């Protein structure tokens, strides 16, 4: 008998089967000639079974992943629900709690693990416990408005509902408790009750809507003006005008209300009997939760008593009524005196301008009453921190000015002293502020400018301080910056550039050049529209210089609209040329322009007015668009895609694109950035990146275009890698539209 075949590798049970077959062969149960065939058949059967097993495992993994994804989505949905949700078993032990429920009660998931609802809330009211019991018996309970004491002792008001949940057998397995935090609503109702009492004030009061139509007046209004409520409601307050104030007075009044939210001052009005009288009037805008003014509240008092009127007028002429600090008028007077003293004694002084970082957020979220209390506290801290020789003033809003005098005769020493005082102020103002039981953290940004015998006026110094304050905010806020000449020069350049851009837009100084885009067969398939600015009599300004300025000042939006309309007009013109009618035109769209609410209408209008075909327009977007509000970006792109417009991602690979979002975007093309193309011949890393981008695009069904192609070696390597379309100096520089012709291009030959 010949030797048996060697055992092949395989799993343990496979090797065991081999030993059994060898034993059978040794016993003569299996002819030697059939050994190999039988082993081969067994091996194939094993492999088939193994494939089936792997397919089943993959299916189970997919199903498990789908279930995990569904659970994640459900969790996100519940955590973002407008009410807090908790799930309890029949022993009132916690099974699940949403993030809102935990946050409302100042708890974490670790606080509730292994505990019952009653253990965590030993003082729970009896009527809640009774509701839980009835719910466990199958009832649904809705609660009224109840207070709830949180771990830190604060109280919130809740409105709750309890429902039973059923297990797989249809029996009650426990309860689901939903509670809504209605603390803000209760606070609003309380404020309304207080306001109703305040409305009975001895001062006249008037409430109007946002159009100025009178909605309500109080009894004091009628006593002062002689008009009953039924005579005033439905009219505007203009029927009280005396004729002593011109249109400029009222325009200034309303500009102050729009800018600062309130106005206060003396005004002359006319009574019902025709008599004219002076009153001290205060008008405030009432905002809703979105920061929009919905009503105006006016309060006034008759100031016919001369001495009281003079006192009020004098006080408000020179002092801020909220903080009691000097106002801008008194500050400028003191600054003028300080400049005279500085010139006389050659001592440096300084002007410090500060405002509070994110103060508007406090006003919008906590209300103007809290904002006013915050400003009063800031003023108090300024008074207690400053030297006796220094003075503080409030310009308006959250802007304060501090005037330093007699710092030093040496400029550097004076600057060091001013910085030390400013840093002490900054540290003091950063300390937490407790208002109405709530702790607020506020930080200041400060701009400082020195003065000494330099002939600068007070307004000029305030402008310099304001410029340095802007630099402090640019540096990340909660910072101190000193004014210098380079800072002013940079501002002058920015102002000059903005003025030039506005002139260029209005006087037609912009032009579009077009750079060819060719396919792998060297055929012209499209062009990219590139913006150029050549001011009359001056050298052409590089786009790398003026486009960032246009972005910063917001002019990129009207400029981008002009580019879009001009490119569409040229696309329509080429459509009438048989040799160029199939070209597409790529237009770069800034993120700021794309996010305009009417951007879709801009594109639609440009296409309709020019008669250009939508399929010939390609909008090039940068990856920075994907950093914010991706869902809105996708919706906008889909709307334009439905019109036939194409999309390309520009400078791909240099930004922060998420592949998760990339596959959802309705793209047609990816443009490889020239930084990868430049060294593709000599740099293995660049070649690998380019090949990876091409492979990614191919898998997503997208076309690829490479920009910055300047040599035949670059072109050949790109073609070999599968890149379809190229753009660069190898095929031509950007030229005017009439120079784009269908002809053999430079670089067309190998």
PDB file of C-alpha atoms in Angstrom, residues 155-378:
ATOM      1  CA  UNK A 155     -36.964  76.271  42.427  1.00  0.00           C
ATOM      2  CA  UNK A 156     -38.352  75.569  38.993  1.00  0.00           C
ATOM      3  CA  UNK A 157     -41.972  75.295  37.952  1.00  0.00           C
ATOM      4  CA  UNK A 158     -43.040  72.198  36.043  1.00  0.00           C
ATOM      5  CA  UNK A 159     -46.067  70.949  34.193  1.00  0.00           C
ATOM      6  CA  UNK A 160     -46.133  67.163  34.078  1.00  0.00           C
ATOM      7  CA  UNK A 161     -47.898  64.125  32.627  1.00  0.00           C
ATOM      8  CA  UNK A 162     -47.591  60.449  33.570  1.00  0.00           C
ATOM      9  CA  UNK A 163     -48.410  57.498  31.319  1.00  0.00           C
ATOM     10  CA  UNK A 164     -48.122  53.724  31.813  1.00  0.00           C
ATOM     11  CA  UNK A 165     -45.928  51.668  29.500  1.00  0.00           C
ATOM     12  CA  UNK A 166     -46.765  48.096  28.524  1.00  0.00           C
ATOM     13  CA  UNK A 167     -44.368  45.188  28.221  1.00  0.00           C
ATOM     14  CA  UNK A 168     -44.446  42.504  25.506  1.00  0.00           C
ATOM     15  CA  UNK A 169     -47.245  40.690  27.353  1.00  0.00           C
ATOM     16  CA  UNK A 170     -49.459  43.797  27.364  1.00  0.00           C
ATOM     17  CA  UNK A 171     -49.168  44.366  31.117  1.00  0.00           C
ATOM     18  CA  UNK A 172     -48.050  47.600  32.779  1.00  0.00           C
ATOM     19  CA  UNK A 173     -44.283  47.425  33.204  1.00  0.00           C
ATOM     20  CA  UNK A 174     -43.893  50.847  34.747  1.00  0.00           C
ATOM     21  CA  UNK A 175     -44.518  54.508  33.993  1.00  0.00           C
ATOM     22  CA  UNK A 176     -43.179  57.208  31.688  1.00  0.00           C
ATOM     23  CA  UNK A 177     -43.032  60.637  33.288  1.00  0.00           C
ATOM     24  CA  UNK A 178     -42.839  63.782  31.117  1.00  0.00           C
ATOM     25  CA  UNK A 179     -42.264  67.214  32.629  1.00  0.00           C
ATOM     26  CA  UNK A 180     -41.976  70.651  31.059  1.00  0.00           C
ATOM     27  CA  UNK A 181     -40.008  73.480  32.676  1.00  0.00           C
ATOM     28  CA  UNK A 182     -42.404  76.468  32.668  1.00  0.00           C
ATOM     29  CA  UNK A 183     -40.338  78.647  34.999  1.00  0.00           C
ATOM     30  CA  UNK A 184     -39.820  81.343  32.373  1.00  0.00           C
ATOM     31  CA  UNK A 185     -43.536  81.523  31.638  1.00  0.00           C
ATOM     32  CA  UNK A 186     -44.356  81.845  35.344  1.00  0.00           C
ATOM     33  CA  UNK A 187     -41.762  84.582  35.677  1.00  0.00           C
ATOM     34  CA  UNK A 188     -43.296  86.415  32.722  1.00  0.00           C
ATOM     35  CA  UNK A 189     -46.763  86.168  34.258  1.00  0.00           C
ATOM     36  CA  UNK A 190     -45.425  87.530  37.518  1.00  0.00           C
ATOM     37  CA  UNK A 191     -43.749  90.404  35.707  1.00  0.00           C
ATOM     38  CA  UNK A 192     -47.026  91.150  33.948  1.00  0.00           C
ATOM     39  CA  UNK A 193     -48.823  91.319  37.286  1.00  0.00           C
ATOM     40  CA  UNK A 194     -46.146  93.657  38.607  1.00  0.00           C
ATOM     41  CA  UNK A 195     -46.401  95.747  35.436  1.00  0.00           C
ATOM     42  CA  UNK A 196     -50.160  96.007  35.895  1.00  0.00           C
ATOM     43  CA  UNK A 197     -49.599  97.476  39.343  1.00  0.00           C
ATOM     44  CA  UNK A 198     -46.856  99.785  38.041  1.00  0.00           C
ATOM     45  CA  UNK A 199     -49.235 100.987  35.348  1.00  0.00           C
ATOM     46  CA  UNK A 200     -51.198 102.746  38.071  1.00  0.00           C
ATOM     47  CA  UNK A 201     -48.188 105.026  38.645  1.00  0.00           C
ATOM     48  CA  UNK A 202     -48.632 108.759  39.217  1.00  0.00           C
ATOM     49  CA  UNK A 203     -46.506 109.296  36.093  1.00  0.00           C
ATOM     50  CA  UNK A 204     -48.289 109.188  32.766  1.00  0.00           C
ATOM     51  CA  UNK A 205     -47.825 105.922  30.875  1.00  0.00           C
ATOM     52  CA  UNK A 206     -48.533 104.940  27.292  1.00  0.00           C
ATOM     53  CA  UNK A 207     -48.062 101.616  25.460  1.00  0.00           C
ATOM     54  CA  UNK A 208     -47.905 101.385  21.652  1.00  0.00           C
ATOM     55  CA  UNK A 209     -47.309  98.630  19.138  1.00  0.00           C
ATOM     56  CA  UNK A 210     -44.200  98.592  16.915  1.00  0.00           C
ATOM     57  CA  UNK A 211     -45.918 100.987  14.473  1.00  0.00           C
ATOM     58  CA  UNK A 212     -46.560 103.543  17.214  1.00  0.00           C
ATOM     59  CA  UNK A 213     -50.316 102.873  17.469  1.00  0.00           C
ATOM     60  CA  UNK A 214     -51.496 103.511  21.052  1.00  0.00           C
ATOM     61  CA  UNK A 215     -52.774 100.344  22.736  1.00  0.00           C
ATOM     62  CA  UNK A 216     -53.164 101.471  26.340  1.00  0.00           C
ATOM     63  CA  UNK A 217     -52.803 104.526  28.573  1.00  0.00           C
ATOM     64  CA  UNK A 218     -53.142 104.936  32.327  1.00  0.00           C
ATOM     65  CA  UNK A 219     -55.193 107.331  34.410  1.00  0.00           C
ATOM     66  CA  UNK A 220     -52.260 109.706  34.944  1.00  0.00           C
ATOM     67  CA  UNK A 221     -52.007 110.105  31.150  1.00  0.00           C
ATOM     68  CA  UNK A 222     -55.588 111.341  31.025  1.00  0.00           C
ATOM     69  CA  UNK A 223     -55.063 113.671  33.986  1.00  0.00           C
ATOM     70  CA  UNK A 224     -52.030 115.339  32.376  1.00  0.00           C
ATOM     71  CA  UNK A 225     -53.187 115.485  28.732  1.00  0.00           C
ATOM     72  CA  UNK A 226     -56.945 115.811  29.205  1.00  0.00           C
ATOM     73  CA  UNK A 227     -57.594 112.959  26.757  1.00  0.00           C
ATOM     74  CA  UNK A 228     -59.542 109.910  27.919  1.00  0.00           C
ATOM     75  CA  UNK A 229     -58.340 106.399  27.061  1.00  0.00           C
ATOM     76  CA  UNK A 230     -61.049 105.980  24.402  1.00  0.00           C
ATOM     77  CA  UNK A 231     -59.825 109.153  22.666  1.00  0.00           C
ATOM     78  CA  UNK A 232     -56.160 108.076  22.584  1.00  0.00           C
ATOM     79  CA  UNK A 233     -56.291 104.346  21.835  1.00  0.00           C
ATOM     80  CA  UNK A 234     -55.926 103.605  18.129  1.00  0.00           C
ATOM     81  CA  UNK A 235     -54.066 106.842  17.354  1.00  0.00           C
ATOM     82  CA  UNK A 236     -50.350 107.565  17.187  1.00  0.00           C
ATOM     83  CA  UNK A 237     -48.735 109.796  19.803  1.00  0.00           C
ATOM     84  CA  UNK A 238     -48.206 112.452  17.124  1.00  0.00           C
ATOM     85  CA  UNK A 239     -51.642 113.905  17.952  1.00  0.00           C
ATOM     86  CA  UNK A 240     -50.021 115.311  21.122  1.00  0.00           C
ATOM     87  CA  UNK A 241     -47.308 117.241  19.251  1.00  0.00           C
ATOM     88  CA  UNK A 242     -47.000 120.917  20.130  1.00  0.00           C
ATOM     89  CA  UNK A 243     -45.276 122.060  16.943  1.00  0.00           C
ATOM     90  CA  UNK A 244     -42.210 123.277  18.855  1.00  0.00           C
ATOM     91  CA  UNK A 245     -39.953 120.467  17.585  1.00  0.00           C
ATOM     92  CA  UNK A 246     -38.903 119.965  13.957  1.00  0.00           C
ATOM     93  CA  UNK A 247     -38.606 116.712  12.011  1.00  0.00           C
ATOM     94  CA  UNK A 248     -34.892 116.419  12.861  1.00  0.00           C
ATOM     95  CA  UNK A 249     -35.722 116.269  16.585  1.00  0.00           C
ATOM     96  CA  UNK A 250     -38.105 113.351  16.153  1.00  0.00           C
ATOM     97  CA  UNK A 251     -35.785 111.552  13.727  1.00  0.00           C
ATOM     98  CA  UNK A 252     -32.930 111.786  16.241  1.00  0.00           C
ATOM     99  CA  UNK A 253     -35.261 110.558  18.987  1.00  0.00           C
ATOM    100  CA  UNK A 254     -36.231 107.411  17.090  1.00  0.00           C
ATOM    101  CA  UNK A 255     -32.683 106.752  15.909  1.00  0.00           C
ATOM    102  CA  UNK A 256     -31.614 106.669  19.565  1.00  0.00           C
ATOM    103  CA  UNK A 257     -34.406 104.219  20.391  1.00  0.00           C
ATOM    104  CA  UNK A 258     -33.441 101.907  17.508  1.00  0.00           C
ATOM    105  CA  UNK A 259     -29.734 102.143  18.351  1.00  0.00           C
ATOM    106  CA  UNK A 260     -29.791 101.980  22.160  1.00  0.00           C
ATOM    107  CA  UNK A 261     -33.279 100.682  22.929  1.00  0.00           C
ATOM    108  CA  UNK A 262     -34.446 103.810  24.760  1.00  0.00           C
ATOM    109  CA  UNK A 263     -34.554 107.626  24.753  1.00  0.00           C
ATOM    110  CA  UNK A 264     -35.031 110.108  27.561  1.00  0.00           C
ATOM    111  CA  UNK A 265     -35.321 113.861  27.494  1.00  0.00           C
ATOM    112  CA  UNK A 266     -37.468 116.976  27.632  1.00  0.00           C
ATOM    113  CA  UNK A 267     -40.284 117.384  25.107  1.00  0.00           C
ATOM    114  CA  UNK A 268     -43.137 119.881  24.672  1.00  0.00           C
ATOM    115  CA  UNK A 269     -46.627 118.496  24.021  1.00  0.00           C
ATOM    116  CA  UNK A 270     -50.139 119.905  23.640  1.00  0.00           C
ATOM    117  CA  UNK A 271     -53.115 119.139  25.930  1.00  0.00           C
ATOM    118  CA  UNK A 272     -56.667 118.607  24.772  1.00  0.00           C
ATOM    119  CA  UNK A 273     -57.522 122.203  25.787  1.00  0.00           C
ATOM    120  CA  UNK A 274     -54.744 123.535  23.529  1.00  0.00           C
ATOM    121  CA  UNK A 275     -52.287 124.365  26.288  1.00  0.00           C
ATOM    122  CA  UNK A 276     -48.627 123.580  25.655  1.00  0.00           C
ATOM    123  CA  UNK A 277     -46.573 122.130  28.505  1.00  0.00           C
ATOM    124  CA  UNK A 278     -43.088 120.598  29.039  1.00  0.00           C
ATOM    125  CA  UNK A 279     -42.754 116.999  30.138  1.00  0.00           C
ATOM    126  CA  UNK A 280     -39.897 114.675  30.923  1.00  0.00           C
ATOM    127  CA  UNK A 281     -40.401 111.705  28.586  1.00  0.00           C
ATOM    128  CA  UNK A 282     -38.755 108.275  28.648  1.00  0.00           C
ATOM    129  CA  UNK A 283     -39.389 105.828  25.767  1.00  0.00           C
ATOM    130  CA  UNK A 284     -38.163 102.212  25.845  1.00  0.00           C
ATOM    131  CA  UNK A 285     -38.481  99.425  23.304  1.00  0.00           C
ATOM    132  CA  UNK A 286     -39.960  96.139  24.544  1.00  0.00           C
ATOM    133  CA  UNK A 287     -38.385  93.115  22.836  1.00  0.00           C
ATOM    134  CA  UNK A 288     -39.587  89.555  22.418  1.00  0.00           C
ATOM    135  CA  UNK A 289     -37.507  86.428  22.921  1.00  0.00           C
ATOM    136  CA  UNK A 290     -35.904  86.890  19.487  1.00  0.00           C
ATOM    137  CA  UNK A 291     -34.644  90.382  20.302  1.00  0.00           C
ATOM    138  CA  UNK A 292     -37.227  92.095  18.077  1.00  0.00           C
ATOM    139  CA  UNK A 293     -39.044  95.197  19.316  1.00  0.00           C
ATOM    140  CA  UNK A 294     -42.774  94.481  19.578  1.00  0.00           C
ATOM    141  CA  UNK A 295     -43.988  97.399  21.699  1.00  0.00           C
ATOM    142  CA  UNK A 296     -42.905 100.778  23.021  1.00  0.00           C
ATOM    143  CA  UNK A 297     -43.451 102.005  26.585  1.00  0.00           C
ATOM    144  CA  UNK A 298     -43.483 105.720  27.277  1.00  0.00           C
ATOM    145  CA  UNK A 299     -43.556 107.306  30.725  1.00  0.00           C
ATOM    146  CA  UNK A 300     -43.698 111.042  31.353  1.00  0.00           C
ATOM    147  CA  UNK A 301     -44.114 113.613  34.090  1.00  0.00           C
ATOM    148  CA  UNK A 302     -45.086 117.246  33.953  1.00  0.00           C
ATOM    149  CA  UNK A 303     -42.002 119.361  34.723  1.00  0.00           C
ATOM    150  CA  UNK A 304     -43.656 122.761  34.911  1.00  0.00           C
ATOM    151  CA  UNK A 305     -41.967 123.334  38.255  1.00  0.00           C
ATOM    152  CA  UNK A 306     -38.931 125.365  37.066  1.00  0.00           C
ATOM    153  CA  UNK A 307     -36.412 124.324  39.704  1.00  0.00           C
ATOM    154  CA  UNK A 308     -37.188 120.597  39.324  1.00  0.00           C
ATOM    155  CA  UNK A 309     -36.999 120.917  35.566  1.00  0.00           C
ATOM    156  CA  UNK A 310     -33.667 122.736  35.741  1.00  0.00           C
ATOM    157  CA  UNK A 311     -32.257 120.143  38.107  1.00  0.00           C
ATOM    158  CA  UNK A 312     -33.285 117.273  35.861  1.00  0.00           C
ATOM    159  CA  UNK A 313     -32.058 118.983  32.739  1.00  0.00           C
ATOM    160  CA  UNK A 314     -28.688 119.814  34.316  1.00  0.00           C
ATOM    161  CA  UNK A 315     -28.280 116.313  35.673  1.00  0.00           C
ATOM    162  CA  UNK A 316     -29.111 114.611  32.386  1.00  0.00           C
ATOM    163  CA  UNK A 317     -27.086 117.113  30.396  1.00  0.00           C
ATOM    164  CA  UNK A 318     -23.846 115.921  32.007  1.00  0.00           C
ATOM    165  CA  UNK A 319     -24.511 112.574  33.719  1.00  0.00           C
ATOM    166  CA  UNK A 320     -25.686 109.156  32.643  1.00  0.00           C
ATOM    167  CA  UNK A 321     -29.095 108.574  34.314  1.00  0.00           C
ATOM    168  CA  UNK A 322     -28.522 104.824  34.761  1.00  0.00           C
ATOM    169  CA  UNK A 323     -25.027 104.655  36.271  1.00  0.00           C
ATOM    170  CA  UNK A 324     -24.574 108.209  37.541  1.00  0.00           C
ATOM    171  CA  UNK A 325     -21.240 108.432  35.682  1.00  0.00           C
ATOM    172  CA  UNK A 326     -20.369 111.477  33.566  1.00  0.00           C
ATOM    173  CA  UNK A 327     -21.711 111.243  29.996  1.00  0.00           C
ATOM    174  CA  UNK A 328     -19.929 111.965  26.722  1.00  0.00           C
ATOM    175  CA  UNK A 329     -20.454 115.750  26.991  1.00  0.00           C
ATOM    176  CA  UNK A 330     -18.851 116.008  30.433  1.00  0.00           C
ATOM    177  CA  UNK A 331     -16.119 113.535  29.437  1.00  0.00           C
ATOM    178  CA  UNK A 332     -15.081 115.645  26.431  1.00  0.00           C
ATOM    179  CA  UNK A 333     -14.957 118.715  28.657  1.00  0.00           C
ATOM    180  CA  UNK A 334     -12.738 116.915  31.182  1.00  0.00           C
ATOM    181  CA  UNK A 335     -10.594 115.515  28.371  1.00  0.00           C
ATOM    182  CA  UNK A 336     -10.122 119.007  26.975  1.00  0.00           C
ATOM    183  CA  UNK A 337      -8.952 120.219  30.387  1.00  0.00           C
ATOM    184  CA  UNK A 338      -6.641 117.194  30.707  1.00  0.00           C
ATOM    185  CA  UNK A 339      -5.033 117.980  27.324  1.00  0.00           C
ATOM    186  CA  UNK A 340      -4.380 121.564  28.425  1.00  0.00           C
ATOM    187  CA  UNK A 341      -2.805 120.327  31.676  1.00  0.00           C
ATOM    188  CA  UNK A 342      -0.724 117.743  29.810  1.00  0.00           C
ATOM    189  CA  UNK A 343       0.666 120.400  27.479  1.00  0.00           C
ATOM    190  CA  UNK A 344       1.512 122.615  30.441  1.00  0.00           C
ATOM    191  CA  UNK A 345       3.251 120.044  32.663  1.00  0.00           C
ATOM    192  CA  UNK A 346       4.459 117.652  29.909  1.00  0.00           C
ATOM    193  CA  UNK A 347       2.918 114.689  31.704  1.00  0.00           C
ATOM    194  CA  UNK A 348       1.482 111.882  29.620  1.00  0.00           C
ATOM    195  CA  UNK A 349      -2.123 110.924  30.100  1.00  0.00           C
ATOM    196  CA  UNK A 350      -4.213 108.163  28.513  1.00  0.00           C
ATOM    197  CA  UNK A 351      -7.723 107.468  27.282  1.00  0.00           C
ATOM    198  CA  UNK A 352      -9.017 103.939  27.875  1.00  0.00           C
ATOM    199  CA  UNK A 353     -12.138 102.793  26.019  1.00  0.00           C
ATOM    200  CA  UNK A 354     -13.749  99.545  27.137  1.00  0.00           C
ATOM    201  CA  UNK A 355     -16.845  97.575  26.344  1.00  0.00           C
ATOM    202  CA  UNK A 356     -18.229  94.344  27.726  1.00  0.00           C
ATOM    203  CA  UNK A 357     -17.769  91.178  25.696  1.00  0.00           C
ATOM    204  CA  UNK A 358     -21.027  89.548  24.595  1.00  0.00           C
ATOM    205  CA  UNK A 359     -23.116  92.019  26.608  1.00  0.00           C
ATOM    206  CA  UNK A 360     -25.840  91.865  23.952  1.00  0.00           C
ATOM    207  CA  UNK A 361     -26.281  88.171  24.738  1.00  0.00           C
ATOM    208  CA  UNK A 362     -27.016  89.032  28.382  1.00  0.00           C
ATOM    209  CA  UNK A 363     -29.575  91.634  27.307  1.00  0.00           C
ATOM    210  CA  UNK A 364     -31.247  89.290  24.841  1.00  0.00           C
ATOM    211  CA  UNK A 365     -31.371  86.244  27.120  1.00  0.00           C
ATOM    212  CA  UNK A 366     -31.803  87.771  30.591  1.00  0.00           C
ATOM    213  CA  UNK A 367     -33.644  90.974  29.762  1.00  0.00           C
ATOM    214  CA  UNK A 368     -32.752  94.654  29.860  1.00  0.00           C
ATOM    215  CA  UNK A 369     -33.413  94.887  33.586  1.00  0.00           C
ATOM    216  CA  UNK A 370     -30.589  92.427  34.306  1.00  0.00           C
ATOM    217  CA  UNK A 371     -28.426  94.185  31.715  1.00  0.00           C
ATOM    218  CA  UNK A 372     -29.022  97.527  33.444  1.00  0.00           C
ATOM    219  CA  UNK A 373     -28.108  96.070  36.846  1.00  0.00           C
ATOM    220  CA  UNK A 374     -24.942  94.673  35.290  1.00  0.00           C
ATOM    221  CA  UNK A 375     -23.983  98.110  33.932  1.00  0.00           C
ATOM    222  CA  UNK A 376     -24.625  99.702  37.329  1.00  0.00           C
ATOM    223  CA  UNK A 377     -22.313  97.152  38.977  1.00  0.00           C
ATOM    224  CA  UNK A 378     -19.596  97.745  36.356  1.00  0.00           C
TER     225      UNK A 378
END
